[in-house]
PDB file of C-alpha atoms in Angstrom:
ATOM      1  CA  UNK G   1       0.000   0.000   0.000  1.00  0.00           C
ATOM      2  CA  UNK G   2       1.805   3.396  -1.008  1.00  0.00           C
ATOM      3  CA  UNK G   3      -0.088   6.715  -0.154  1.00  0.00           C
ATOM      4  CA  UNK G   4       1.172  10.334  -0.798  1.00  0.00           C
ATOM      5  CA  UNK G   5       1.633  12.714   1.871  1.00  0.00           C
ATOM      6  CA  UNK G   6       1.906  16.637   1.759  1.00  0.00           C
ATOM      7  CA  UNK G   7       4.192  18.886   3.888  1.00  0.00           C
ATOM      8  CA  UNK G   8       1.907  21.825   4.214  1.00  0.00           C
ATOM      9  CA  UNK G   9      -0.832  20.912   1.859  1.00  0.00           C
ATOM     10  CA  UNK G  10      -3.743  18.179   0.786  1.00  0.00           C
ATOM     11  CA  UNK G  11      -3.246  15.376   0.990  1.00  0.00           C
ATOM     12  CA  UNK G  12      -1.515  15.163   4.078  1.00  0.00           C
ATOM     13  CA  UNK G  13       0.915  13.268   6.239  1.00  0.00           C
ATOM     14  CA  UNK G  14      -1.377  12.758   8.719  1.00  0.00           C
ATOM     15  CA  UNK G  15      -4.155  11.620   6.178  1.00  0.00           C
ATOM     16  CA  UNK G  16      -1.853   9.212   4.804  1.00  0.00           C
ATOM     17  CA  UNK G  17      -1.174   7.352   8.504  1.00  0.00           C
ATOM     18  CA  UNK G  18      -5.091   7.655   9.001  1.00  0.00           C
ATOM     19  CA  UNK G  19      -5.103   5.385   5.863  1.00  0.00           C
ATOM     20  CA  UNK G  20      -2.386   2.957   6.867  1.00  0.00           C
ATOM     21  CA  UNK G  21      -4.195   2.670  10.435  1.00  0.00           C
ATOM     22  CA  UNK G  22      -7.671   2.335   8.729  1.00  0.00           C
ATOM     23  CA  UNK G  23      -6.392  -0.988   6.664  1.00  0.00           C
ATOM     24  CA  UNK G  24      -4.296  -2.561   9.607  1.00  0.00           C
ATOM     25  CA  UNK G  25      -1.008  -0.933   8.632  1.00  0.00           C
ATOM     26  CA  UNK G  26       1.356  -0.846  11.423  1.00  0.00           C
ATOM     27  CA  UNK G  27       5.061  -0.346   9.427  1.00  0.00           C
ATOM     28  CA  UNK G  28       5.430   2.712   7.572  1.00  0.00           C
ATOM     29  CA  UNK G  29       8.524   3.183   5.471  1.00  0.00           C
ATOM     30  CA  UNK G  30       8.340   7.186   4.436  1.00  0.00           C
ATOM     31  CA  UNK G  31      10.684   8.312   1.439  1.00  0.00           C
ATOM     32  CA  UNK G  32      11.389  11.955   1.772  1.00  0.00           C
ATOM     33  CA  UNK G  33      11.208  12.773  -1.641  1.00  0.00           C
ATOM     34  CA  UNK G  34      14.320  14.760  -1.512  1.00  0.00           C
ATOM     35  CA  UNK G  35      17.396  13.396  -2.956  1.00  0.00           C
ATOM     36  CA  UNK G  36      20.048  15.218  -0.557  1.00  0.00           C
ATOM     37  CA  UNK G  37      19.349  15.817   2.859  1.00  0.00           C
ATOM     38  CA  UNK G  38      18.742  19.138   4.705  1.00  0.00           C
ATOM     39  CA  UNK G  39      17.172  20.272   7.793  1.00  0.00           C
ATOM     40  CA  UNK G  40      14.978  22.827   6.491  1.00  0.00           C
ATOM     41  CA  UNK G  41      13.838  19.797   3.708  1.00  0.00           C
ATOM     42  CA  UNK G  42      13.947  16.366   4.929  1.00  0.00           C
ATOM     43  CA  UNK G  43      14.180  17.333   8.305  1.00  0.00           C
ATOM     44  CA  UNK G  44      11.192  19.076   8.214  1.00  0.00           C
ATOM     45  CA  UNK G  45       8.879  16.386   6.427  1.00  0.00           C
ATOM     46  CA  UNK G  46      10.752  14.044   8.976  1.00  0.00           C
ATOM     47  CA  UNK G  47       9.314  15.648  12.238  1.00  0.00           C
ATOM     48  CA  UNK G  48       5.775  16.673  10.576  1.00  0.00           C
ATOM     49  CA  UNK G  49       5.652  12.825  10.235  1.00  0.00           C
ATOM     50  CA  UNK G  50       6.901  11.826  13.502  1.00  0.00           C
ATOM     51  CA  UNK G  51       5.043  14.241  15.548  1.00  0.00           C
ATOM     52  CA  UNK G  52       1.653  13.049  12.988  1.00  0.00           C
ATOM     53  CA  UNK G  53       2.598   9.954  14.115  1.00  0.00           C
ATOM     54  CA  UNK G  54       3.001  10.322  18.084  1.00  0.00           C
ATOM     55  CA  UNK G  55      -0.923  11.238  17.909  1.00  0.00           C
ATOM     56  CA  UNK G  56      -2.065   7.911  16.987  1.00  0.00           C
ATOM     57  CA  UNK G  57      -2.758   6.192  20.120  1.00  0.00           C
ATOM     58  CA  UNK G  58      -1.319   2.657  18.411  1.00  0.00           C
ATOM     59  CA  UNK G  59       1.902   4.773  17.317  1.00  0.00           C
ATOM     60  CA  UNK G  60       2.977   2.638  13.996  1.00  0.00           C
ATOM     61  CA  UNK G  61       6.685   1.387  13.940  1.00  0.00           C
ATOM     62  CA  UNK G  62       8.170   4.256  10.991  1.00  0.00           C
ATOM     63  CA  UNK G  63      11.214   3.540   8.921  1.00  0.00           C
ATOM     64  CA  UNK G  64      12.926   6.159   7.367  1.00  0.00           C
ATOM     65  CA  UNK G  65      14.782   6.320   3.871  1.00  0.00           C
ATOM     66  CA  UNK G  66      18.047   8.140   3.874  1.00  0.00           C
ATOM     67  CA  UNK G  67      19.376  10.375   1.297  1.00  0.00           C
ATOM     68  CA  UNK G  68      20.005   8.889  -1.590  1.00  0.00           C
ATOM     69  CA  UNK G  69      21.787  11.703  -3.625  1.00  0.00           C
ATOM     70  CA  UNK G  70      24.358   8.751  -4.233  1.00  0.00           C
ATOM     71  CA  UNK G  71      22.034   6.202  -5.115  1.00  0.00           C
ATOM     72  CA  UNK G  72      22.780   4.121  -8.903  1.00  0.00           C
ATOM     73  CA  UNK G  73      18.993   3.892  -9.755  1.00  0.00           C
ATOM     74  CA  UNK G  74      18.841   7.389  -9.219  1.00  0.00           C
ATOM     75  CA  UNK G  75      21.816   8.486 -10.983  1.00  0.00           C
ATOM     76  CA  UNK G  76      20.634   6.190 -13.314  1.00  0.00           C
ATOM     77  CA  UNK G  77      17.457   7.585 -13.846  1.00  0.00           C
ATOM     78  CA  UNK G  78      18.504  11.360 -14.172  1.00  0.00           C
ATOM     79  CA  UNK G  79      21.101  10.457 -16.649  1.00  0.00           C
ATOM     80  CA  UNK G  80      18.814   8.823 -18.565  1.00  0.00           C
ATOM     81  CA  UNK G  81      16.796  11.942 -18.560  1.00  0.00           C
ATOM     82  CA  UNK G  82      19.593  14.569 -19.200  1.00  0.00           C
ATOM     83  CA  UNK G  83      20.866  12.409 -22.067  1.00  0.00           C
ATOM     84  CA  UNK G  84      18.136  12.848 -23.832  1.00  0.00           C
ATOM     85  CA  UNK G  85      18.492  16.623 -24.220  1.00  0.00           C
ATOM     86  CA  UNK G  86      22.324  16.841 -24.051  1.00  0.00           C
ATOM     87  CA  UNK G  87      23.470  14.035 -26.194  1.00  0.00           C
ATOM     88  CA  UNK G  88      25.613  11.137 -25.427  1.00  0.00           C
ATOM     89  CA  UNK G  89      28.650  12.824 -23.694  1.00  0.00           C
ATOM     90  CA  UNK G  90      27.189  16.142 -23.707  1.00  0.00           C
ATOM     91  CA  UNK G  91      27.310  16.333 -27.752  1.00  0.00           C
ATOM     92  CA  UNK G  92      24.261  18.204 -28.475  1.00  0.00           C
ATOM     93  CA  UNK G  93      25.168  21.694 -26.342  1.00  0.00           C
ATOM     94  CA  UNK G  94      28.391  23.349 -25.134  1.00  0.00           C
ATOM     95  CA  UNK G  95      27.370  22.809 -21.380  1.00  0.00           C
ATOM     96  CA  UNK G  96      25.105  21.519 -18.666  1.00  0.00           C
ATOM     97  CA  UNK G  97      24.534  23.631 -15.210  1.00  0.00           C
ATOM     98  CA  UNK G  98      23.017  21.343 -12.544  1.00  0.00           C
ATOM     99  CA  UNK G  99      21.258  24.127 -10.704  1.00  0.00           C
ATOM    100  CA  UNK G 100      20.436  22.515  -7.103  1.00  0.00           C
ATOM    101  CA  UNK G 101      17.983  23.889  -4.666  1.00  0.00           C
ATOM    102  CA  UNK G 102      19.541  26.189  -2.685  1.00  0.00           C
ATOM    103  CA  UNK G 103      19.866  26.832   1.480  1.00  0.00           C
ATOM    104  CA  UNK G 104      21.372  29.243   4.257  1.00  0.00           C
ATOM    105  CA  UNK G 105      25.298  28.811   4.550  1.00  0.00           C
ATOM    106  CA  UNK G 106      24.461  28.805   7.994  1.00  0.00           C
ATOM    107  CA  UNK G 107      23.082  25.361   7.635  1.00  0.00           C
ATOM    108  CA  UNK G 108      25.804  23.896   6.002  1.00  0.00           C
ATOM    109  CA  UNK G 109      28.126  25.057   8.888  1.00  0.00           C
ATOM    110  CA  UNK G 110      25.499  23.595  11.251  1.00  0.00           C
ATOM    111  CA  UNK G 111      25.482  19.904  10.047  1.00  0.00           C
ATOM    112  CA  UNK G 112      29.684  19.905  10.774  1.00  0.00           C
ATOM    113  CA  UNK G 113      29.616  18.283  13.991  1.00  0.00           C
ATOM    114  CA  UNK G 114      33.373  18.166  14.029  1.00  0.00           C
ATOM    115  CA  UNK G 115      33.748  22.636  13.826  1.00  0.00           C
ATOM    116  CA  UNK G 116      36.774  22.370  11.780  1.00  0.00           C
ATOM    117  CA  UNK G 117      35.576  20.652   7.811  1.00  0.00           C
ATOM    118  CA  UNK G 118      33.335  23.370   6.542  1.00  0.00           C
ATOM    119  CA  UNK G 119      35.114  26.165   4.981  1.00  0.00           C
ATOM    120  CA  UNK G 120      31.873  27.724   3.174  1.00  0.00           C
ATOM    121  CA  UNK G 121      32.923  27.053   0.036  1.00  0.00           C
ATOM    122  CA  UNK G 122      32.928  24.149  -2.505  1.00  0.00           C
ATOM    123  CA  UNK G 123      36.473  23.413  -1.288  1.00  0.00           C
ATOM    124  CA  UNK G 124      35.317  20.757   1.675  1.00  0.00           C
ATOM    125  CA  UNK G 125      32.952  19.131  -1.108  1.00  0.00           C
ATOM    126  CA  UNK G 126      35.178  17.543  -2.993  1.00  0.00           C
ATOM    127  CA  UNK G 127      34.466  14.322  -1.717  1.00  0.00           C
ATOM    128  CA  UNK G 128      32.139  12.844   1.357  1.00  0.00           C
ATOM    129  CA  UNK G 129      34.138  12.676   4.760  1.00  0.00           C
ATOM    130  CA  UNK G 130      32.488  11.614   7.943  1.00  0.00           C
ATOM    131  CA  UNK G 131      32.739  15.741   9.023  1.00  0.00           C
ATOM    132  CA  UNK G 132      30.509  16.411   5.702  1.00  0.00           C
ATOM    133  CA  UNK G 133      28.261  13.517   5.357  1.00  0.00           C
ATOM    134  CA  UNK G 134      25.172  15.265   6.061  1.00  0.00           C
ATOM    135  CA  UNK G 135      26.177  18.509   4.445  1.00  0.00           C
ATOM    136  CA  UNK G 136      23.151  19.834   1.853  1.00  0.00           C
ATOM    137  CA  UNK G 137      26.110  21.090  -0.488  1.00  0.00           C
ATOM    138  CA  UNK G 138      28.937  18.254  -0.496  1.00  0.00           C
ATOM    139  CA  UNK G 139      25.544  16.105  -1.188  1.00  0.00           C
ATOM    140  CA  UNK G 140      24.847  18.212  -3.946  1.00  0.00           C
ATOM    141  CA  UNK G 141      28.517  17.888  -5.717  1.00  0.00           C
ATOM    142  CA  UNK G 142      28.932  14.339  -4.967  1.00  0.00           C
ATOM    143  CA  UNK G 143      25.767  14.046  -6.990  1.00  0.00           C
ATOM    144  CA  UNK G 144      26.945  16.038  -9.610  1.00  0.00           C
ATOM    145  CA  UNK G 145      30.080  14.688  -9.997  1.00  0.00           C
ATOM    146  CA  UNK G 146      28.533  11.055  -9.718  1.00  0.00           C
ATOM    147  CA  UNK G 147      25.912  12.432 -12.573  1.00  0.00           C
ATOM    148  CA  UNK G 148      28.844  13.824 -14.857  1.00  0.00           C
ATOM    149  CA  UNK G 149      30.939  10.472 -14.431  1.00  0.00           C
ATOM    150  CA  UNK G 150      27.639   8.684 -15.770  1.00  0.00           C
ATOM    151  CA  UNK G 151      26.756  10.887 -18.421  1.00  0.00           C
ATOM    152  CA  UNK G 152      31.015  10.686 -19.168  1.00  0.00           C
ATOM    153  CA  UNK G 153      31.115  14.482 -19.395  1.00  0.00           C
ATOM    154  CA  UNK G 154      34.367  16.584 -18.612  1.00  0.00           C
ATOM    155  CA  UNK G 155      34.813  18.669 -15.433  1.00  0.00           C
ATOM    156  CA  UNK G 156      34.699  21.581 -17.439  1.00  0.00           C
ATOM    157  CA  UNK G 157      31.549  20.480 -19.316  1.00  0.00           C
ATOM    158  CA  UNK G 158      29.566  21.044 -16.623  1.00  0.00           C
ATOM    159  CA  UNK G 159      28.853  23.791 -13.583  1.00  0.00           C
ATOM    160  CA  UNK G 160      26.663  23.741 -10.359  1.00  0.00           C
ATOM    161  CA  UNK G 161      25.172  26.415  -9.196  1.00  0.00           C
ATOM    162  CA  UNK G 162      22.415  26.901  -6.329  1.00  0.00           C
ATOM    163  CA  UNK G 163      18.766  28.879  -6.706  1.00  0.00           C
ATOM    164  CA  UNK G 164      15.815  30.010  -4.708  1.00  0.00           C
ATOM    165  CA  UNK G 165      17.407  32.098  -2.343  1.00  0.00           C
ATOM    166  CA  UNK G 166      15.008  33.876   0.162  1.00  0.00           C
ATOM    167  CA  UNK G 167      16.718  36.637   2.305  1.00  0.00           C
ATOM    168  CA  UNK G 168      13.991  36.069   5.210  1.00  0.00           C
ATOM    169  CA  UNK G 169      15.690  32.644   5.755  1.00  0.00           C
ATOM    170  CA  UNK G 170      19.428  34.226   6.019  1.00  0.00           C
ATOM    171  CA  UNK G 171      21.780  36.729   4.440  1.00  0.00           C
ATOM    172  CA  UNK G 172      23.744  34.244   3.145  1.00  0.00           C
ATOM    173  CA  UNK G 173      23.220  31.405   0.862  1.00  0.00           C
ATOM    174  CA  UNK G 174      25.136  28.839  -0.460  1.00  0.00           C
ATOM    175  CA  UNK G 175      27.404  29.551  -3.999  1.00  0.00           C
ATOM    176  CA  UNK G 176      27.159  30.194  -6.916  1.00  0.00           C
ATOM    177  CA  UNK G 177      23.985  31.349  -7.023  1.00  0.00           C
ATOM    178  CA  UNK G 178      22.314  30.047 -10.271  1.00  0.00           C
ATOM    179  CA  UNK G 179      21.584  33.465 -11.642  1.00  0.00           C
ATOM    180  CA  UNK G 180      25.166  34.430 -11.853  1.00  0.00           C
ATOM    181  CA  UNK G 181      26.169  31.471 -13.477  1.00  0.00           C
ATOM    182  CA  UNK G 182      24.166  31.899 -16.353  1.00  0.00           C
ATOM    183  CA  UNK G 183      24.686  35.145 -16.729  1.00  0.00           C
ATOM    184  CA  UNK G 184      28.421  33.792 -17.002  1.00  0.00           C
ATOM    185  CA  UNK G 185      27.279  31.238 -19.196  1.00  0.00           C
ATOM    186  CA  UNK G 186      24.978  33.211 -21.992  1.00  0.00           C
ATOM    187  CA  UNK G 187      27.682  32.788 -24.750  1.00  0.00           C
ATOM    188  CA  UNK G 188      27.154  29.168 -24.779  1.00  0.00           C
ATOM    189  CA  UNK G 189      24.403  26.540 -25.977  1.00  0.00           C
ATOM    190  CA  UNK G 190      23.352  25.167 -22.186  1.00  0.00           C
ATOM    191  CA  UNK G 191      21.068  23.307 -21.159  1.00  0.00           C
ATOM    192  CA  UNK G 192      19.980  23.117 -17.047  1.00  0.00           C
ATOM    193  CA  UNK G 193      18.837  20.374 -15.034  1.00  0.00           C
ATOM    194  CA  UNK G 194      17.557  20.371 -11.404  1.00  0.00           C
ATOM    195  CA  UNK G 195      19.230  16.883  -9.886  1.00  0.00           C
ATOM    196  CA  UNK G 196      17.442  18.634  -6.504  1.00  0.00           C
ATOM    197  CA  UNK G 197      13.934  17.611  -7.350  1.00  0.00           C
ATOM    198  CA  UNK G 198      12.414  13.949  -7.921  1.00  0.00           C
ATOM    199  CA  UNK G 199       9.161  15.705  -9.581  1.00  0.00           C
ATOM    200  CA  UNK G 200       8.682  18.591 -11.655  1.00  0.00           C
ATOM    201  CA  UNK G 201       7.995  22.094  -9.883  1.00  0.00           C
ATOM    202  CA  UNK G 202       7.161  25.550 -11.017  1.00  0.00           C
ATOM    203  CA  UNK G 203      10.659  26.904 -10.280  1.00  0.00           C
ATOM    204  CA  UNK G 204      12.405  24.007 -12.178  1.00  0.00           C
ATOM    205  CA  UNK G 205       9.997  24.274 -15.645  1.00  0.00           C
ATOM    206  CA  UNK G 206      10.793  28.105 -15.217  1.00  0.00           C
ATOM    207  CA  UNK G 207      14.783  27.494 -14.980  1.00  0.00           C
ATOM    208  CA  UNK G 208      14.452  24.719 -18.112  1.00  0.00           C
ATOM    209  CA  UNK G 209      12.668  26.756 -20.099  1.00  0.00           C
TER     210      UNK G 209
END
């Protein structure tokens, strides 16, 4: 049984467990649908279920999915996808941004449990360390550079870059900001993908337009 469950809209989480309890379902596995992790993301959706949860009086036993930005069906999937607009090995334009969804710098720092990895900065991405394993960003390279191995596309045949930002949520946010880049990049055939999002929203049809 497989039922769909809204943060902050219809239908929701708690709906969905009202379901499960209604046909005798006692084990819940929830998929966050979000690729990398972070707080204000998976986090989130994580304690709106829990807490959803904690008012049913027979509290059902929950099992979480973890990120799975690293995932080879999912790699798989979105190369598939990309390939069909770029070309095998990027042939058809002159580059591909992988504009990722962005968040506050501040949470980055946050997740470093250690004090001493994060530098703010792709630098500490480059590869997935204990220090960084739950950092939004070094999730969102390793993905990309997972992606770019699959699709068997140069380092410089591709750039990430980070959108959305929302100044209410924090002064900074995490670089380069998408906007910039293709600014940077308007000389050249490109074509964008959001490796961010597991469905299609209104902010990614807008950037792939």
């Amino acid at each position: 049984m497989v039922e769909l469950g809204m943060q902050y809209c219809e239908p929701n989480i708690a709906g969905a467990f009202e379901k499960f309890r209604s046909n005798g379902v006692d084990r819940i596995v929830i998929v966050p649908m979000y690729p990398q992790y972070a707080s204000s993301a998976t986090g989130a959706a994580v304690e709106i279920a829990y807490k959803a949860a904690a008012k049913i009086y027979n509290t059902p036993y929950l099992h979480v999915v973890p990120a799975f930005f690293d995932h080879p069906a999912y790699l798989r999937a979105y190369a598939e996808t990309i390939r069909e607009t770029i070309g095998q090995r990027g042939t058809k334009v002159d580059h591909l941004l992988m504009s990722f969804h962005g968040t506050p710098e501040q949470h980055c720092f946050n997740t470093d449990e250690t004090g001493l990895h994060c530098k703010g900065d792709s630098s500490c991405c480059k590869q997935i360390v204990q220090a960084n394993r739950n950092c939004y960003r070094a999730q969102c390279y390793e993905t990309a550079r997972k992606l770019a191995a699959t699709l068997e596309l140069a380092e410089d045949k591709y750039t990430v870059a980070f959108q959305s930002r929302l100044s209410a949520a924090g002064k900074e946010w995490i670089k380069p900001y998408t906007d910039a880049v293709i600014e940077e990049l308007a000389e050249y055939v490109v074509s964008a993908s959001c490796p961010a999002f597991d469905v299609t929203s209104p902010e990614r049809r807008e950037l792939t337009r």
